[in-house]
Coordinates of C-alpha atoms in Angstrom, one line a residue:
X44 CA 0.0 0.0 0.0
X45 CA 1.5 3.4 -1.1
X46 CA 1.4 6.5 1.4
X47 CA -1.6 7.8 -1.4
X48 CA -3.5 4.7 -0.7
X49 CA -3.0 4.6 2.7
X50 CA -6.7 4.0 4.8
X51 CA -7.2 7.2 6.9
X52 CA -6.5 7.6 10.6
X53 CA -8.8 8.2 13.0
X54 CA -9.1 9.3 16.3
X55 CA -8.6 6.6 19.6
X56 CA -11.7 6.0 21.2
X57 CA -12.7 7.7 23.8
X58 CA -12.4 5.7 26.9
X59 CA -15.9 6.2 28.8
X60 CA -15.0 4.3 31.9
X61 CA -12.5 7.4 32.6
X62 CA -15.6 10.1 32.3
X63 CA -17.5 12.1 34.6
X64 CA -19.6 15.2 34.9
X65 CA -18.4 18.1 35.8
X66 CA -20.1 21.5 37.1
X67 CA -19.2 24.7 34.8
X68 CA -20.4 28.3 35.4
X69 CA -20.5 30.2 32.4
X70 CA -21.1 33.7 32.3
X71 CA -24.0 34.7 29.9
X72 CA -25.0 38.3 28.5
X73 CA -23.6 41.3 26.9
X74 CA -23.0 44.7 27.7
X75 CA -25.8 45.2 29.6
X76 CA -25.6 42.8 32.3
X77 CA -25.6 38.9 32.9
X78 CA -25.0 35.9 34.9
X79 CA -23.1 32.8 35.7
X80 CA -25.3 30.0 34.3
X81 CA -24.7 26.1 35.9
X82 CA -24.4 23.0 33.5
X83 CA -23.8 19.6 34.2
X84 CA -21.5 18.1 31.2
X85 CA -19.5 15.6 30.3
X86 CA -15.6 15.6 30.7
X87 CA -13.1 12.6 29.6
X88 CA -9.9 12.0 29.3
X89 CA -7.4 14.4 28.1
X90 CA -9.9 17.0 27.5
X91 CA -9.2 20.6 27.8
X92 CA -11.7 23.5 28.8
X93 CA -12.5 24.9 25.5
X94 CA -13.4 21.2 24.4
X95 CA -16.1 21.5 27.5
X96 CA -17.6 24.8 25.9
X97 CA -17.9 23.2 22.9
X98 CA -19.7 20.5 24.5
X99 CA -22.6 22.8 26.3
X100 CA -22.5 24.7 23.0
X101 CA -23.6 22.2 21.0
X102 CA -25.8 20.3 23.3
X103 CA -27.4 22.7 26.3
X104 CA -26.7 26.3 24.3
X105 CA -26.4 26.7 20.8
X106 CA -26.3 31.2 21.4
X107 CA -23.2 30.5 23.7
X108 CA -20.8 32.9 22.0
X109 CA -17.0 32.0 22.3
X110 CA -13.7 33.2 19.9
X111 CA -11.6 30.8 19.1
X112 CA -9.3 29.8 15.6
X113 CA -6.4 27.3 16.1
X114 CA -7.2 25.5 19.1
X115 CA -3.3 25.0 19.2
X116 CA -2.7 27.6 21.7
X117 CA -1.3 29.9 19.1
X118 CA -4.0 32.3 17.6
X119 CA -4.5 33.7 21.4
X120 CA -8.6 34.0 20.2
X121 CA -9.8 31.8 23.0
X122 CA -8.4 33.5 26.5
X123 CA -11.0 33.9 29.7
X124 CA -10.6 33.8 33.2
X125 CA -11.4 30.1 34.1
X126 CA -11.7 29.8 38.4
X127 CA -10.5 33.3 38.5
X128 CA -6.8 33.6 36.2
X129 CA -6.7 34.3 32.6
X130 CA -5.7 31.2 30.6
X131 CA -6.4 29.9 26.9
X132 CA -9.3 27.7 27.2
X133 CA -7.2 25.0 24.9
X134 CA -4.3 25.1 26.7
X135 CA -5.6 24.6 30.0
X136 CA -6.5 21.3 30.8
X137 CA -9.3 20.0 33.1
X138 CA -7.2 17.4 34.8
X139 CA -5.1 20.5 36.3
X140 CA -8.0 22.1 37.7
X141 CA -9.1 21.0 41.2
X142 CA -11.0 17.9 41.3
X143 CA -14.6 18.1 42.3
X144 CA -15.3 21.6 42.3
X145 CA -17.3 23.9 40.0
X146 CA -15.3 25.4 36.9
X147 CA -15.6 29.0 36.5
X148 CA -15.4 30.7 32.9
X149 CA -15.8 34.5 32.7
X150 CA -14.7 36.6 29.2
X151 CA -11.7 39.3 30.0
X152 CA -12.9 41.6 32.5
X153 CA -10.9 44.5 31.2
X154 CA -12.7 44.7 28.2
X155 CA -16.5 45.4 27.4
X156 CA -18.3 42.2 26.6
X157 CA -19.5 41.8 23.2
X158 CA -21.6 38.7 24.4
X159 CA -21.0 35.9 26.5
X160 CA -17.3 34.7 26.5
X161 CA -16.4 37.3 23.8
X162 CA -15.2 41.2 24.5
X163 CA -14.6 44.2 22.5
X164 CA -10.2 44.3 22.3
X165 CA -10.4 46.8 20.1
X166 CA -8.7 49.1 22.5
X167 CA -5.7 47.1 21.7
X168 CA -5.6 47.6 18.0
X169 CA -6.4 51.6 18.6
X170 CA -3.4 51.7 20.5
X171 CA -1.2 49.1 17.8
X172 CA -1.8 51.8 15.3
X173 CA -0.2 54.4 17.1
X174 CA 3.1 52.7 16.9
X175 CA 5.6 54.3 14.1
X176 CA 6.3 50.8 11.5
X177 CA 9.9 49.9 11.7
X178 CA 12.3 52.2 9.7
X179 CA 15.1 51.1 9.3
X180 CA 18.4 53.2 8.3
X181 CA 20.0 52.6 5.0
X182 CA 21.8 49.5 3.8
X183 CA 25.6 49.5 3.9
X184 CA 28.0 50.1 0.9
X185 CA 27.4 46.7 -0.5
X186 CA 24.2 46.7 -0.2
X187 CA 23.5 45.0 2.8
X188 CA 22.4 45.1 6.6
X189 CA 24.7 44.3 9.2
X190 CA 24.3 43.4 13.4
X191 CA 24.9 41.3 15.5
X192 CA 23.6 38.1 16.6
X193 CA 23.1 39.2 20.2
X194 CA 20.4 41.6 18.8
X195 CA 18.8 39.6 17.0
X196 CA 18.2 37.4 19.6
X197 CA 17.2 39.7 22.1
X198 CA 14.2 41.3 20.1
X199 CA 13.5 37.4 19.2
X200 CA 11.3 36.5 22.8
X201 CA 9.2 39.5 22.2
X202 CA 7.6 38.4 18.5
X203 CA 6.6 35.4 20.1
X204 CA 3.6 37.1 20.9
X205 CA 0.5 35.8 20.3
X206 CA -1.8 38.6 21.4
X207 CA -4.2 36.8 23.7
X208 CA -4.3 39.9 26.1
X209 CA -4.0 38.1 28.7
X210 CA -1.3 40.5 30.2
X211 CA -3.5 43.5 28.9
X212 CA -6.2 41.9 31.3
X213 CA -4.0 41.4 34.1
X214 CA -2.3 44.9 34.2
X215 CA -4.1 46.6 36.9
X216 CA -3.1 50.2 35.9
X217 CA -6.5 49.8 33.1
X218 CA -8.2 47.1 34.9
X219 CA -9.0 48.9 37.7
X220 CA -9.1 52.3 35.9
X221 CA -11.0 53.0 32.6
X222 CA -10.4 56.3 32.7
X223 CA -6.2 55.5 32.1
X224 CA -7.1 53.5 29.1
X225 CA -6.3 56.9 26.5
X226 CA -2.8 57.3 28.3
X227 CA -1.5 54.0 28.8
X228 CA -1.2 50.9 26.5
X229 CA -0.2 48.1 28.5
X230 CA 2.4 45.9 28.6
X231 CA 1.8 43.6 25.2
X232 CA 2.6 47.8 23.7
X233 CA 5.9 48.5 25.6
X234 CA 7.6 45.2 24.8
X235 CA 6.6 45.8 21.0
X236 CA 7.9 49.6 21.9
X237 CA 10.7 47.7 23.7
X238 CA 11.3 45.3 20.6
X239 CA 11.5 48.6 18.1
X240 CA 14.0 50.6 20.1
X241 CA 16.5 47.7 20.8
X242 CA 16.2 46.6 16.9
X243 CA 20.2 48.5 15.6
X244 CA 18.4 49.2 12.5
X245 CA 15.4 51.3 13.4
X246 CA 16.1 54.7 13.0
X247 CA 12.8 55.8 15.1
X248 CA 13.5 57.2 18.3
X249 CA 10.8 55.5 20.6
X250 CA 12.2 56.5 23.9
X251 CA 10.0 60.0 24.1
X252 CA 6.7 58.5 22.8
X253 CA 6.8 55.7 25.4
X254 CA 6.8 57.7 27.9
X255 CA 4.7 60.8 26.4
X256 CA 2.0 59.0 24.4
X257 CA 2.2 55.4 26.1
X258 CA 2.1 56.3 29.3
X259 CA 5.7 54.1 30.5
X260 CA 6.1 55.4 33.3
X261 CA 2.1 54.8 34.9
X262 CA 3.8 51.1 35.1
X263 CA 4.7 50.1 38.4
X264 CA 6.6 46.4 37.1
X265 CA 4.1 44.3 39.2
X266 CA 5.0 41.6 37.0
X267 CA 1.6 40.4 36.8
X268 CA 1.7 40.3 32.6
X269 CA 4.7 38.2 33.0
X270 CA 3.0 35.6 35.7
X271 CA 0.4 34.9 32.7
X272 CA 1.8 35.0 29.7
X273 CA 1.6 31.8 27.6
X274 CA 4.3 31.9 25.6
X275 CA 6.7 32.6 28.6
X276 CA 7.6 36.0 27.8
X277 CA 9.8 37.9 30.4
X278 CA 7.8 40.7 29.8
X279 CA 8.4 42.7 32.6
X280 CA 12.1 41.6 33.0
X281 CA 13.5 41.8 29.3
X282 CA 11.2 44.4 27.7
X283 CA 9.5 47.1 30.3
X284 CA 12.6 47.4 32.6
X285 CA 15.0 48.4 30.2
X286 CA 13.0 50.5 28.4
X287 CA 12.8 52.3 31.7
X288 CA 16.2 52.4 31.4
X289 CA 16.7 53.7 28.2
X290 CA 14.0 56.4 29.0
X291 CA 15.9 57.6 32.3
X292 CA 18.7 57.3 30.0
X293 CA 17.3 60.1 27.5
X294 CA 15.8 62.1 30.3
X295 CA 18.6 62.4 33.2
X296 CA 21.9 61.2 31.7
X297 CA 23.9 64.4 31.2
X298 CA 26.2 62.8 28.6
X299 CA 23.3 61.0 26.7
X300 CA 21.7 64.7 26.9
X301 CA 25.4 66.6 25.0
X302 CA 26.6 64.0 23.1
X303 CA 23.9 60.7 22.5
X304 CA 26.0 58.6 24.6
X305 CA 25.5 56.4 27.9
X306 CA 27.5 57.2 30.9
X307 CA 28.1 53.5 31.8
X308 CA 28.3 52.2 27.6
X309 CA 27.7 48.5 29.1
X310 CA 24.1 48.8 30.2
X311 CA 21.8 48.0 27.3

């Protein structure tokens, strides 16, 4: 049999002895109020939250309103708070949540609710656009761009971004206060700021409109964005703290102020 003829694979079956039913409170509405509504569903094996939403969706609530695309925990679509923390639905797993007890699935709360598990993040794509695109300087003589490996590794950890806005949620600086939301990005923002000015091609200068327009220094490095982050991203550590840096650099550091340059030349 060639690989064209091969017969199809499906999927193992689904051991039932190793089911049970599980509580889940779903909040339900839209922008004008709602509630957390109780179902009894299955769960087995291996099965992750966003399978159990599925579940009730298709057999107790076909209006139940959830985003999600790759199911891969890459697309960043399906984050909620589940018992409380943000999470991706598909990523989190019911065998690591507590055994016995109700599960909990709320959308974001820092963003309005659109309806049920889905909310309005277009705040995040206002403030994407204010951004300057990269710029980079011209090439060299021969035509081409030259730097250094170390660079390009640095700015690396932030493009694995997925945009869940999970640390957007977290950040307490808008959670807590609407009214900071036209001053201040958020953290998924200053490590793409953060990205940008550490990139030894971009000609931008992004120092003054991190701190002017993005509100910088309104952050008081809780590290909260970094606790939730699924891809793992020092967020906090690698992206806000040095751009902190580079912005007391610009602001206080008589020599960067006369001649561009760093008193101490070995901090980054």
């Amino acid at each position: 049999m060639t690989i064209d003829q091969a017969a199809p694979t499906s999927a193992p079956p689904v051991d039932k002895s190793k089911s049970y039913t599980a509580q889940f409170h779903v909040w339900r509405g839209d922008s004008n109020g709602g509630e957390l509504r109780e179902y009894s569903v299955e769960v087995n094996e291996g099965e992750v939250v966003l399978d159990i939403i599925f579940r009730i969706q298709a057999e107790q609530a076909n209006d139940l309103a959830v985003r999600w695309n790759c199911k891969a925990g890459k697309c960043g679509s399906c984050s909620a708070e589940i018992n409380g923390k943000p999470r991706l639905m598909c990523m989190t797993r019911m065998s690591s949540l507590p055994p016995g007890e109700p599960v909990v699935v709320t959308p974001l709360r820092t963003f309005p609710v659109l309806k049920d598990l889905a909310t309005d993040v277009k705040f995040n794509y206002e403030k994407a656009r204010q951004i300057p695109a990269f710029a980079p300087k011209p090439r060299e003589a021969d035509g081409t761009y030259r730097m250094a490996q170390v660079d390009i590794e640095r700015g690396q950890e932030f493009r694995k971004c997925i945009e869940c806005w999970m640390c957007q949620n977290v950040c307490h600086v808008i959670r807590d206060h609407e009214e900071n939301k036209p001053a201040f990005s958020g953290p998924r923002f200053f490590i793409r700021l953060a990205e940008l000015d550490m990139h030894p091609l971009d000609t931008n200068d992004r120092k003054v409109l991190a701190q002017g327009q993005h509100g910088l220094g309104m952050c008081n490095i809780t590290k909260c964005c970094t606790e939730v982050c699924p891809e793992h991203i020092k967020i906090t550590d690698n992206g806000i703290i040095p751009l902190k840096e580079r912005v007391a650099d610009r602001k206080y550091d008589p020599l960067m102020k006369l001649f561009g340059r760093r008193t101490n030349p070995r901090r980054r």
